[in-house]
XYZ file of C-alpha atoms in Angstrom:
628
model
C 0.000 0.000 0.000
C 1.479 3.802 -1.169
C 0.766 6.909 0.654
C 0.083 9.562 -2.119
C 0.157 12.956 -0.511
C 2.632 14.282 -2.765
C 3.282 17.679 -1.569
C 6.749 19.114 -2.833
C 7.349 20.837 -5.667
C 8.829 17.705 -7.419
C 5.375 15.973 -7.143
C 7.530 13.639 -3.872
C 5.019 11.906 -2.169
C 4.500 12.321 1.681
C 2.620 10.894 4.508
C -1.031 10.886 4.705
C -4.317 9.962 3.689
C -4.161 7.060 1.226
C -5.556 5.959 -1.775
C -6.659 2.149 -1.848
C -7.418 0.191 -5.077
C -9.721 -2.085 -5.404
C -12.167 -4.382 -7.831
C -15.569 -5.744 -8.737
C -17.212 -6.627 -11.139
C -20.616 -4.683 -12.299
C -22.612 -3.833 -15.952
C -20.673 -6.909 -16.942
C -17.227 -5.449 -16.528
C -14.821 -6.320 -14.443
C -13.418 -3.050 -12.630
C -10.187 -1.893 -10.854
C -10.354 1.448 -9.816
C -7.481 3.694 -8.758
C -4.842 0.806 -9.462
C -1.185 2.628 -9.226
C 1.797 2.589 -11.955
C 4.479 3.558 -10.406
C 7.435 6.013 -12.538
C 10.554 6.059 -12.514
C 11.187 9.038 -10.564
C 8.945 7.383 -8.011
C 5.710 9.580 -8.465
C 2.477 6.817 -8.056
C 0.054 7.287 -11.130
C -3.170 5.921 -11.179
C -5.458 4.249 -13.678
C -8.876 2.660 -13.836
C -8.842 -0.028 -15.649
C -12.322 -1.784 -17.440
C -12.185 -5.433 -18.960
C -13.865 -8.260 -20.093
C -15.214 -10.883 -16.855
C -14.020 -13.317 -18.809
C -10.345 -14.055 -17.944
C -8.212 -13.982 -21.225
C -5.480 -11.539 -22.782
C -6.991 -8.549 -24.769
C -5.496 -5.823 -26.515
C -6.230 -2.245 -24.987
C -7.769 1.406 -25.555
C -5.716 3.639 -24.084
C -5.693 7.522 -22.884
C -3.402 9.873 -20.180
C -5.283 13.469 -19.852
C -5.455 15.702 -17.149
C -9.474 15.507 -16.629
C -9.918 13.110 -13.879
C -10.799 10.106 -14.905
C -13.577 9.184 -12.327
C -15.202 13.127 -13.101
C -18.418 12.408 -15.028
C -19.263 13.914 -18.406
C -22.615 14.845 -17.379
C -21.316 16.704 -14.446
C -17.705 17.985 -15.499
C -19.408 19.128 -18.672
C -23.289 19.253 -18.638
C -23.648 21.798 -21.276
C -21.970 19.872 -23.497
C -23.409 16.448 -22.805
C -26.791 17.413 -22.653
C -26.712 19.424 -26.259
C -24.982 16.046 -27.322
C -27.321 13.877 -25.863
C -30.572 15.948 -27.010
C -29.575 16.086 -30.514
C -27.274 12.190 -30.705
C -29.844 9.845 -29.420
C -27.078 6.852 -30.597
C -24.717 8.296 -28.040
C -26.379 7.257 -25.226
C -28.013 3.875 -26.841
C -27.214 0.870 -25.671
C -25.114 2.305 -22.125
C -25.742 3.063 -18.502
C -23.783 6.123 -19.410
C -22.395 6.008 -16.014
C -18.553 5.598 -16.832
C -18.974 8.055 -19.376
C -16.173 10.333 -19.050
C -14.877 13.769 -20.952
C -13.467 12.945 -24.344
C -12.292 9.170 -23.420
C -14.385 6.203 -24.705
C -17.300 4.439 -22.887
C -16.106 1.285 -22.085
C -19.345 0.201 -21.689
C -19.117 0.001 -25.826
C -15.880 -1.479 -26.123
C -15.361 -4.217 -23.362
C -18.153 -6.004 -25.512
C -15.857 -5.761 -28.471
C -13.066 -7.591 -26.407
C -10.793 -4.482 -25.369
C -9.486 -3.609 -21.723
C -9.828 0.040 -21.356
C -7.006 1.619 -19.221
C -8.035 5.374 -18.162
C -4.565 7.192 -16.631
C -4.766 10.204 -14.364
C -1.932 12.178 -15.851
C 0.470 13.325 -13.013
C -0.625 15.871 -10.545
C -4.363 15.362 -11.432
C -7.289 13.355 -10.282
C -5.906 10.493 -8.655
C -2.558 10.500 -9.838
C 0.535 12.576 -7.527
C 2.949 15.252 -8.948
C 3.467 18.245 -10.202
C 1.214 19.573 -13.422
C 3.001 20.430 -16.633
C 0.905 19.957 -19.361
C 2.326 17.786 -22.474
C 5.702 18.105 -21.401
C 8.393 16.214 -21.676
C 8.003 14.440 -18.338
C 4.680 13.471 -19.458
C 5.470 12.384 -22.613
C 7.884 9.716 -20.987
C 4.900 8.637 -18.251
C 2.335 7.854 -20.731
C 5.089 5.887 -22.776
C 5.765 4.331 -19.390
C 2.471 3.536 -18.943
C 1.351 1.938 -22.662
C 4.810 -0.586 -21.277
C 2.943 -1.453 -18.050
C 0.078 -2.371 -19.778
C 1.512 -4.301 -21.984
C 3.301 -6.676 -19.306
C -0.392 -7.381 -17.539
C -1.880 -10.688 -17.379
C -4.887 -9.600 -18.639
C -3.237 -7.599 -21.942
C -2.081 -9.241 -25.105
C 0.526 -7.194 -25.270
C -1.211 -4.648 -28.317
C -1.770 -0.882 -27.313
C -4.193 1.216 -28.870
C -4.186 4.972 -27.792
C -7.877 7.000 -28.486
C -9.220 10.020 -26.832
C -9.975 13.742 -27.674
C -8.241 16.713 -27.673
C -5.713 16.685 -25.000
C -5.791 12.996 -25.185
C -5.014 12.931 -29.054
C -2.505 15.589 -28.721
C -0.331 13.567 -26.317
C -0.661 10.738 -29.103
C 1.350 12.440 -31.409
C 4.153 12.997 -28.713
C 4.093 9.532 -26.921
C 4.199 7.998 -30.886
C 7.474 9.747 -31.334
C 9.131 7.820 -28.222
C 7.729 4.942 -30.410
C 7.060 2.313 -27.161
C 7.829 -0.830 -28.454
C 4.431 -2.516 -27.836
C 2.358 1.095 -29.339
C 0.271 -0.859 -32.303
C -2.252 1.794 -32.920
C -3.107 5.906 -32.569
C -6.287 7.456 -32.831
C -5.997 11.008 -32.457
C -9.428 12.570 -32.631
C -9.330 16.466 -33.183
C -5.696 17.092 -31.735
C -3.743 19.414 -32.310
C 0.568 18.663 -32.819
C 2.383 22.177 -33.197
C 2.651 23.325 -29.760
C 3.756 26.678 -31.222
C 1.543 27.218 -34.244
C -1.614 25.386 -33.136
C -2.148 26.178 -29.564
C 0.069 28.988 -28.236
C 0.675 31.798 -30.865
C -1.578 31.544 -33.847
C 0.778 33.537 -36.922
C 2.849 34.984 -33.886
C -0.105 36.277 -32.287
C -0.351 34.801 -28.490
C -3.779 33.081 -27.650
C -5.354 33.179 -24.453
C -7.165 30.146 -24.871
C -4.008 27.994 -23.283
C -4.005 29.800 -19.790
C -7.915 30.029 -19.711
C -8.456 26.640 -20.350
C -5.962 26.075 -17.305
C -7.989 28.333 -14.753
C -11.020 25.876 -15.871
C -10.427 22.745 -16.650
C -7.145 21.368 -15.108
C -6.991 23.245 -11.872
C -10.442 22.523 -11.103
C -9.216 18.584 -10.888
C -5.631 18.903 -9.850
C -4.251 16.160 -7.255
C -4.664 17.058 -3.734
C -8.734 18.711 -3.658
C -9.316 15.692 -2.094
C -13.335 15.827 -0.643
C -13.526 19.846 -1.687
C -13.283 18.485 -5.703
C -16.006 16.267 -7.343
C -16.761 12.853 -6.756
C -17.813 9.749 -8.218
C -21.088 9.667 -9.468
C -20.075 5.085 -9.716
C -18.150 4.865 -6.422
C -18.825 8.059 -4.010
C -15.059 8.395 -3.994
C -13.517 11.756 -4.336
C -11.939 11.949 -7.968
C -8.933 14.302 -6.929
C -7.704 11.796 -4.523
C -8.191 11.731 -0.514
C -5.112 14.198 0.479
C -6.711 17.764 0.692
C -3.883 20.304 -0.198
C -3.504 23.905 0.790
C -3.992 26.137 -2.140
C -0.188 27.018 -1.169
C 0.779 24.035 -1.297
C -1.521 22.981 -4.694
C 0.355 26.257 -6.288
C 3.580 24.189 -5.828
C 2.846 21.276 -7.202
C 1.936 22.862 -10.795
C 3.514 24.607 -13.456
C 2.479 28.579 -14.277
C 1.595 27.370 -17.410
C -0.067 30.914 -19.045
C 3.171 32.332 -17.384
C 5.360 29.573 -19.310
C 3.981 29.967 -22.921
C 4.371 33.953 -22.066
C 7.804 33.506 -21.067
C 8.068 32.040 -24.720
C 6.918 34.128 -27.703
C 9.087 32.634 -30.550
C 9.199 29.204 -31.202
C 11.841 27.629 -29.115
C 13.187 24.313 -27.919
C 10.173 24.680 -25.268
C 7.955 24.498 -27.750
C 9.404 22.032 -29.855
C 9.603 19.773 -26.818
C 5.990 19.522 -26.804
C 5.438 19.299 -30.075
C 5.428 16.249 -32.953
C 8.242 15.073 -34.203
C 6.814 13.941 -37.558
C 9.824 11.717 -38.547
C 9.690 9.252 -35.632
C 6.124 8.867 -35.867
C 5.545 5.408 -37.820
C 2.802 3.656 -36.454
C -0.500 3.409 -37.565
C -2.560 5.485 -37.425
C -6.226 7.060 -37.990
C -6.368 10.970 -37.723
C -9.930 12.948 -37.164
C -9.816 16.441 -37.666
C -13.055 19.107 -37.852
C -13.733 21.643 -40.219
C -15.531 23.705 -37.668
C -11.812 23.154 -34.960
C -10.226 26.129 -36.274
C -8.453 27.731 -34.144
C -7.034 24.953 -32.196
C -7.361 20.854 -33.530
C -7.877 20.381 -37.214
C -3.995 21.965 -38.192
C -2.474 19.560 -36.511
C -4.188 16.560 -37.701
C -3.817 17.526 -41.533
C -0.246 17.692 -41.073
C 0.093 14.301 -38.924
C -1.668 13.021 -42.236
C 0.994 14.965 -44.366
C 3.832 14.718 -42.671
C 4.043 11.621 -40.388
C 6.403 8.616 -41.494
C 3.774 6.093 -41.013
C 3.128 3.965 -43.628
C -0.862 3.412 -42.171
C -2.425 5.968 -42.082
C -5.713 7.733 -42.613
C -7.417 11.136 -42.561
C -11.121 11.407 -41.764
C -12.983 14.695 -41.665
C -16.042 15.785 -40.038
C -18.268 18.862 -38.949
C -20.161 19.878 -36.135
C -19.239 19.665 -32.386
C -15.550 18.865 -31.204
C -16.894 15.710 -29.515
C -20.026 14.686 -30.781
C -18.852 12.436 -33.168
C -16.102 10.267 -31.315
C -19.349 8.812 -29.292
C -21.669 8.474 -32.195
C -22.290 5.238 -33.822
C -20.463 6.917 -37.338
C -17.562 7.304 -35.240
C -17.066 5.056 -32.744
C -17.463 2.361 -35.556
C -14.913 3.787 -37.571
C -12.706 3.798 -34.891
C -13.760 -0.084 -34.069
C -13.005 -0.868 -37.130
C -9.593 0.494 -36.840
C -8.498 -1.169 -34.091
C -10.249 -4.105 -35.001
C -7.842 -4.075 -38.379
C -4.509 -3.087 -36.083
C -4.687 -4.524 -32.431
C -7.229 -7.688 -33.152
C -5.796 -8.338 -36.641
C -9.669 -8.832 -38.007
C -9.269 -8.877 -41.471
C -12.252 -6.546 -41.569
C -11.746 -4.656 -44.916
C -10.252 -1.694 -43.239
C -7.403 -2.232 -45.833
C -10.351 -0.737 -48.577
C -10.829 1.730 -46.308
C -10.044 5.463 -48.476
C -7.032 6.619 -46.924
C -9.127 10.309 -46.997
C -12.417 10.168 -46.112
C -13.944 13.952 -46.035
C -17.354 14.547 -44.625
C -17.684 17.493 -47.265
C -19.770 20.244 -45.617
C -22.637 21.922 -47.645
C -24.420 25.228 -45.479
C -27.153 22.447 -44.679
C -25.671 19.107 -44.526
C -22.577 17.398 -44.864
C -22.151 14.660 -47.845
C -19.343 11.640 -47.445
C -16.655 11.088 -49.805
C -13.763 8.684 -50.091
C -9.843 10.457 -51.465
C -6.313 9.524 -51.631
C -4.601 11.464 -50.391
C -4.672 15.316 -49.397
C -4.542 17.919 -50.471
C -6.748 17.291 -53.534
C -5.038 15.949 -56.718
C -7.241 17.331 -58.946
C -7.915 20.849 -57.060
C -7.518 23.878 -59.189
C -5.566 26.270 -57.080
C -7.047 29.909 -57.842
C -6.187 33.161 -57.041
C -8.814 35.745 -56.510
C -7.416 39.239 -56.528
C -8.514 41.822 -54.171
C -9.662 45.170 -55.939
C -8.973 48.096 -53.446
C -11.608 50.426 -55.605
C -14.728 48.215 -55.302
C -14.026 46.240 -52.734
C -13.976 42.889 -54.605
C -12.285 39.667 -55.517
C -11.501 40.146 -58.766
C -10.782 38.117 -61.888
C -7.229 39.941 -62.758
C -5.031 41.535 -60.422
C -5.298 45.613 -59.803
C -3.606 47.122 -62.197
C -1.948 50.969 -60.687
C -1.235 50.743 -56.993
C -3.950 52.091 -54.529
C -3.803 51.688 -50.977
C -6.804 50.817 -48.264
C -6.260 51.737 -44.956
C -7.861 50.329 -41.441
C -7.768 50.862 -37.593
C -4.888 48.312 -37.026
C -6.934 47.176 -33.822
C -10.403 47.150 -35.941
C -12.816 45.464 -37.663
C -10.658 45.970 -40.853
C -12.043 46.010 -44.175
C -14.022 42.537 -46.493
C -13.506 41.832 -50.130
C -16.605 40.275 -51.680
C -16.778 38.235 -55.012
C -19.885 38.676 -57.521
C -22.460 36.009 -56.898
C -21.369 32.341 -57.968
C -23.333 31.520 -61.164
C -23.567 27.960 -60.227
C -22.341 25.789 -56.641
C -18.741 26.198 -56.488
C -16.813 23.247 -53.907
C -13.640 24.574 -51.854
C -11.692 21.783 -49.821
C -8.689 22.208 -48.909
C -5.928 24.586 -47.333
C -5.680 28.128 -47.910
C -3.379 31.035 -48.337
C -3.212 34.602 -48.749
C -0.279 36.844 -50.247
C -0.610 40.725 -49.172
C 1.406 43.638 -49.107
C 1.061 45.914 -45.867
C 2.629 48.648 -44.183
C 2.113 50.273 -40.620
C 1.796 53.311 -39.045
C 4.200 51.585 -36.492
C 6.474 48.534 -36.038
C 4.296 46.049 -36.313
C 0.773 44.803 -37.731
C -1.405 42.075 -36.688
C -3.320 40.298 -39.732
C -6.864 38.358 -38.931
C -7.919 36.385 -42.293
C -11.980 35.725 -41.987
C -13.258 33.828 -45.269
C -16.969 33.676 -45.293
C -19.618 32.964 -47.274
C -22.739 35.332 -47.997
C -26.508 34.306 -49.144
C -27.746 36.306 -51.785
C -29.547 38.359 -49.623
C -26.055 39.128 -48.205
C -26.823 37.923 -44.482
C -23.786 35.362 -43.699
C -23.614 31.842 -43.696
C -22.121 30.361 -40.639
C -21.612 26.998 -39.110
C -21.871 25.042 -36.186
C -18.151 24.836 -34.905
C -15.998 22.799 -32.924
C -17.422 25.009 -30.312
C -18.778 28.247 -31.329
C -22.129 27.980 -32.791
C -21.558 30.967 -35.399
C -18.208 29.750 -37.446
C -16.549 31.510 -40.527
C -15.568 28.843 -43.339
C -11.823 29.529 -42.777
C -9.583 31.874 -40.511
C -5.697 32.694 -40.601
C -3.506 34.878 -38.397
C 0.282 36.755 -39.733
C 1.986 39.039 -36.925
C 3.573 41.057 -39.513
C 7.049 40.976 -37.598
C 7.014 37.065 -38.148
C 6.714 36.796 -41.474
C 10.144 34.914 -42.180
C 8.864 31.691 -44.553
C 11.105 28.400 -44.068
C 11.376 27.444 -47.747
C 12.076 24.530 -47.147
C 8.344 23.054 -45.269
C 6.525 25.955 -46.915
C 4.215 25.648 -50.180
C 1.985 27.554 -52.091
C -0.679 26.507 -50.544
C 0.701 26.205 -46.618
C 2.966 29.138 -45.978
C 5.291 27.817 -43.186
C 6.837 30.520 -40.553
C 9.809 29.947 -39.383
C 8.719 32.290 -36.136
C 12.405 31.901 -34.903
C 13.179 35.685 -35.035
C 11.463 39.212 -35.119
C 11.550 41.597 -38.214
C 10.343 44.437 -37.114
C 8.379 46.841 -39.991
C 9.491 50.354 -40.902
C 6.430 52.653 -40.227
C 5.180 53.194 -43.760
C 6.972 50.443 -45.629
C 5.310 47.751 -47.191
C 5.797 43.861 -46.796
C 5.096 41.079 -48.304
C 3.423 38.788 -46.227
C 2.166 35.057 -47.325
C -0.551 34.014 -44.825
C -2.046 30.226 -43.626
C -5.301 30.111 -43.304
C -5.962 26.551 -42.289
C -7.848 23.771 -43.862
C -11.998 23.864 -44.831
C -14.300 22.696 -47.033
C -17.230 24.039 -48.123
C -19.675 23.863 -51.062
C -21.224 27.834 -51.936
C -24.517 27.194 -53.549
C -25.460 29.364 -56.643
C -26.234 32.801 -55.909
C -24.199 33.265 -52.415
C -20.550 35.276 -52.752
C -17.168 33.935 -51.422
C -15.771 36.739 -49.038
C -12.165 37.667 -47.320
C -12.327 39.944 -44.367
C -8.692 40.945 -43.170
C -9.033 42.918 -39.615
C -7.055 43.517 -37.149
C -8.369 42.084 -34.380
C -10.585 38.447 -33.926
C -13.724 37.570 -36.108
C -17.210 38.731 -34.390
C -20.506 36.900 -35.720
C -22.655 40.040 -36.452
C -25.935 38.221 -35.583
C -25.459 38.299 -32.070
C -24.393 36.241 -29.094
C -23.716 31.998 -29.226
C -24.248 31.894 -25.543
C -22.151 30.291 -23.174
C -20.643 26.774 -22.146
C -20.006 25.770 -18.765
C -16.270 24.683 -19.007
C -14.968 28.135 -21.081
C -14.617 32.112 -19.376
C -16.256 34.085 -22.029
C -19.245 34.310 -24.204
C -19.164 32.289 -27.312
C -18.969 35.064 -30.455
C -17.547 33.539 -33.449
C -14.120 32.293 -31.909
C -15.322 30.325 -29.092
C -12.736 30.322 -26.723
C -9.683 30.600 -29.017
C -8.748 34.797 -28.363
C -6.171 36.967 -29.315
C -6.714 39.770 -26.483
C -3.633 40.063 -24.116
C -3.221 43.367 -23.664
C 0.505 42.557 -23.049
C 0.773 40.637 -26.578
C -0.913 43.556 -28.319
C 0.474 46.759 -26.592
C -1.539 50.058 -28.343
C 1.456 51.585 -28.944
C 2.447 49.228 -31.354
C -0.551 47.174 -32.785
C -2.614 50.384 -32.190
C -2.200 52.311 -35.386
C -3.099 52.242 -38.838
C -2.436 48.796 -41.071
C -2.448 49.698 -44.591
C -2.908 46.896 -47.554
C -1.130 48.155 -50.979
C -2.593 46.550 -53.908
C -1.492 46.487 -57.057
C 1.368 47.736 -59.471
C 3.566 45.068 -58.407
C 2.289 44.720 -55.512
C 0.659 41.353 -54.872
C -2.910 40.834 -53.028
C -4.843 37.331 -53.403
C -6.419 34.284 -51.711
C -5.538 30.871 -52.837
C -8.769 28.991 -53.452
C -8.905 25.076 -53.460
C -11.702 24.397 -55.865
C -13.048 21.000 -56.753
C -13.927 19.715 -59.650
C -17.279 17.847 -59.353
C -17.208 13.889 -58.988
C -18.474 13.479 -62.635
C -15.029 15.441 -64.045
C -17.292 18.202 -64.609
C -14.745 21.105 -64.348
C -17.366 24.547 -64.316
C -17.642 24.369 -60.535
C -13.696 24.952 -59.838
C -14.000 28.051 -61.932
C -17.167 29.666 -61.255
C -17.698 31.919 -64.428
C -18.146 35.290 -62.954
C -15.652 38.422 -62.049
C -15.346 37.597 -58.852
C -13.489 34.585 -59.402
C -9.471 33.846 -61.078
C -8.239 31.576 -62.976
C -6.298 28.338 -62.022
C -2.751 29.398 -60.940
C -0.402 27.769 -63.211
C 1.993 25.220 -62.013
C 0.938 24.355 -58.781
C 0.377 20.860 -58.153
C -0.308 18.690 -54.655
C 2.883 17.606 -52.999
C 3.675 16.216 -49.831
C 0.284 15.239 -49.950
C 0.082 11.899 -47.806
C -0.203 8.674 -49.091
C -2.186 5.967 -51.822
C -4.235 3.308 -51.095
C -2.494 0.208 -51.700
């Protein structure tokens, strides 16, 4: 028996109450709760493990996340479940939806299917002692720690399978670069994989989501609450452990992480640490991105599809709400079938499986369709020019130079195409090339593309999170606009973000923008739009209320902000951002139109003047891999 009081600031355990494992068998499961793995620095982690009653060696579903694993989904996040539950009647189906738990599998589905399912309290949360550093390094080497403990049980057959949400996809891609020797499977649904460009500083531009999220969702469970934290809504038990900790002493035992990602604003070995190392990633793997994520998950699993060595792997795409779909029967059978293929060895036809499977989103539905590989092969990349006189995307580039001017802290200024004479399909990534000067040393650049009815209200989607999402956004802090040629491509501008280059006030730039992967399909009659502003995207039709686990009201952004008044001092991000346009001076959007499924080429090039044409020589590369 351990003692797990773990008050220092190394996360060393010290005397006091303990925490007790123990099993039973119930919902026909057999259950050990709070069973402890032990590290190698000595700090006790604990896991809840599910299985089969049947005695036998399985393979096993795996996550490590912050989130307490005994805190229920209905009460850690009852917003969220209930909207899910309301409108996803198959969620709950066929469940006592008591072990259901924030963005982690039910094993109530999966022990039927012959898995174990091993739930890890990453360390200094829930159950688990030490201090709280989220994705670090140090965590990185528990969880591939952990996937080797499981793999040694009696009741494991030795094949680990790693699934979860958000945090517990984004720790995928890190623990898959260790490569643990018995790792057999990732699915990494909606997480993101550049520490830097993903989470912490969209374009250069710090977000606040990071340190907010923090405040509300880790802290809240952290190691030590003991009976002032939740409990169990299965066993009574308190899911932050027994100890109660001083508020000094819980302080100590985690990282200042808004403090950390302040402390770096370029992107370092710190971040680097934390992020994917795409080479050493090789094993299989299935990656679920969102079209509504932006800006936080889908980036990062486009380029784990792009840029990972695996040899398996898949990209699947999807719309509404960031976890709807990992507990609906579309998706958890996808993933079933996945692991089936990979950690049962079911020869299941997951091998025919398209190695890109896009939920393509219409402004009313969404439509499946199989690929091979991504981007597009047969997109036609298009440039639409921004006119500075009218406003519009044009179908040749300005001819003498004019300028258009905006408060560099503002609502900034929207370039609108003609109507599209018939429905137009964009999937894919996105860029923008503008010239732009400042009134000072720097300029912040917010890229909104968005689509307008013909009545000219705008189309918006259900996101990730927000309910009120713009088809597309990208961010450029003027000052980091240095490109690494070498990872960068026409259609994914790639910042090096290693150094500042300050602007001369007046002088323009040239700065080639990301704006991250969409798809959408603009009916006949509605306009293709590209807002640049100076400060985040606001839905004009009002307010997308409020979700229990996020500080502010939902507006078009949900909880991904660019408002640190430190980040964005007035005196230099306050003054007037001027786009130059024309003679010689470059201003356009790359478009990724599809042709339709019947070869029929007239919706990539929509046939009116607010629409380019194809951009010659540029052709997919990098672009994943062929079915076999």
């Amino acid at each position: 028996m351990d003692t797990t009081t773990g008050t220092s600031a190394t996360g060393t355990p010290a005397t006091g109450a303990t925490i007790v494992p123990r099993s039973e068998t119930r919902d026909g499961m057999r259950i050990d709760w709070n069973v402890p793995i032990t590290m190698d620095d000595g700090v006790v982690l604990r896991a809840d493990i599910f299985g089969p009653t049947t005695p036998g060696r399985y393979p096993v579903i795996m996550s490590y996340g912050p989130y307490a694993k005994g805190l229920a989904f209905q009460e850690g996040y009852p917003s969220a479940w209930n909207r899910m539950a309301e409108k996803h009647p198959d969620v709950t189906a066929g469940s006592s939806n008591l072990y259901q738990s924030w963005e982690v599998v039910d094993p109530e589905k999966w022990v039927p299917h012959d898995y174990v399912c091993v739930r890890v309290d990453s360390r200094g949360c829930g159950c688990s002692e030490g201090v709280v550093d989220p994705w670090s390094p140090r965590e990185a080497k528990d969880f591939h720690d952990c996937i080797e403990w499981a793999a040694a049980q009696p009741w494991s057959n030795g094949k680990i399978g790693l699934s979860g949400i958000s945090y517990y996809a984004t720790n995928q891609w890190q623990v898959a670069g260790l490569q643990p020797p018995h790792l057999a499977a990732i699915c990494t649904w909606e997480g993101f994989a550049d520490f830097y460009r993903d989470l912490c500083y969209h374009g250069g531009i710090l977000c606040t989501f990071a340190k907010n999220w923090y405040d509300m969702q880790v802290k809240t469970v952290q190691y030590g609450l003991g009976p002032r934290g939740a409990r169990s809504r299965v066993t009574g038990e308190p899911v932050c452990g027994v100890a109660q900790l001083s508020d000094a002493e819980l302080a100590r035992n985690r990282r200042d992480f808004g403090g950390d990602i302040a402390d770096h604003p370029l992107d370092d070995d710190w971040h680097k640490a934390r992020s994917a190392a795409w080479d050493k990633v090789t094993v299989p793997l299935l990656s679920a991105a969102n079209w509504g994520g932006q800006p936080l998950h889908p980036r990062g699993n486009f380029e784990g599809f792009m840029r990972a060595a695996s040899e398996n792997k898949w990209l699947e795409v999807h719309g509404i709400e960031h976890w709807t779909h990992f507990y609906t029967d579309y998706g958890r059978e996808l993933q079933l079938k996945f692991f089936d293929h990979f950690l049962h060895g079911k020869n299941n036809g997951w091998r025919e499986q398209p190695r890109v499977f896009l939920q393509v989103r219409h402004v009313d539905r969404f439509v499946p369709r199989g690929e091979s590989e991504w981007p597009l092969a047969r997109t036609r990349w298009t440039k639409l020019h921004l006119d500075p006189a009218a406003l519009t995307l044009g179908r040749e580039p300005a001819g003498r130079e004019s300028k258009v001017s905006f408060d560099a802290l503002g609502d900034g200024v929207t370039f609108l195409s003609a109507p599209f004479p018939q429905e137009a399909e964009i999937t894919g990534p996105m860029a923008a090339r503008l010239s732009v000067s400042s009134s000072t040393t720097d300029a912040d650049l917010f890229l909104v593309v968005r689509v307008f009815s013909p009545d000219m209200k705008e189309v918006t989607f259900q996101g990730a999170i927000d309910p009120h999402a713009p088809v597309a956004q990208g961010w450029l802090r003027a000052s980091h606009r240095k490109l690494d040629r070498k990872l960068s491509t026409p259609w994914r501008p790639y910042h090096t973000h290693d150094e500042e280059q300050p602007l001369s006030p007046g002088e323009a730039v040239t700065l080639d923008i990301e704006i991250w992967p969409t798809s959408i399909v603009v009916p006949a009659g509605h306009r293709l739009a590209l807002t640049v502003r100076g400060k985040d995207y606001v839905y004009p039709g009002g307010s997308g209320g409020r979700l229990s686990n996020f500080k502010n009201e939902l507006t078009g952004c949900g909880p991904f902000l660019h408002d640190d008044p430190d980040d964005r001092p007035a005196d230099v991000f306050g003054g007037t951002t001027t786009l130059h346009i024309g003679g010689g001076k470059e201003a356009w959007v790359l478009v990724p139109f599809i042709p339709s499924a019947t070869g029929d080429t007239t919706t990539a090039e929509p046939a009116v003047s607010g629409v380019a044409s194809p951009v010659a020589g540029v052709r997919p590369r990098d672009a994943g891999v062929k079915p076999r």
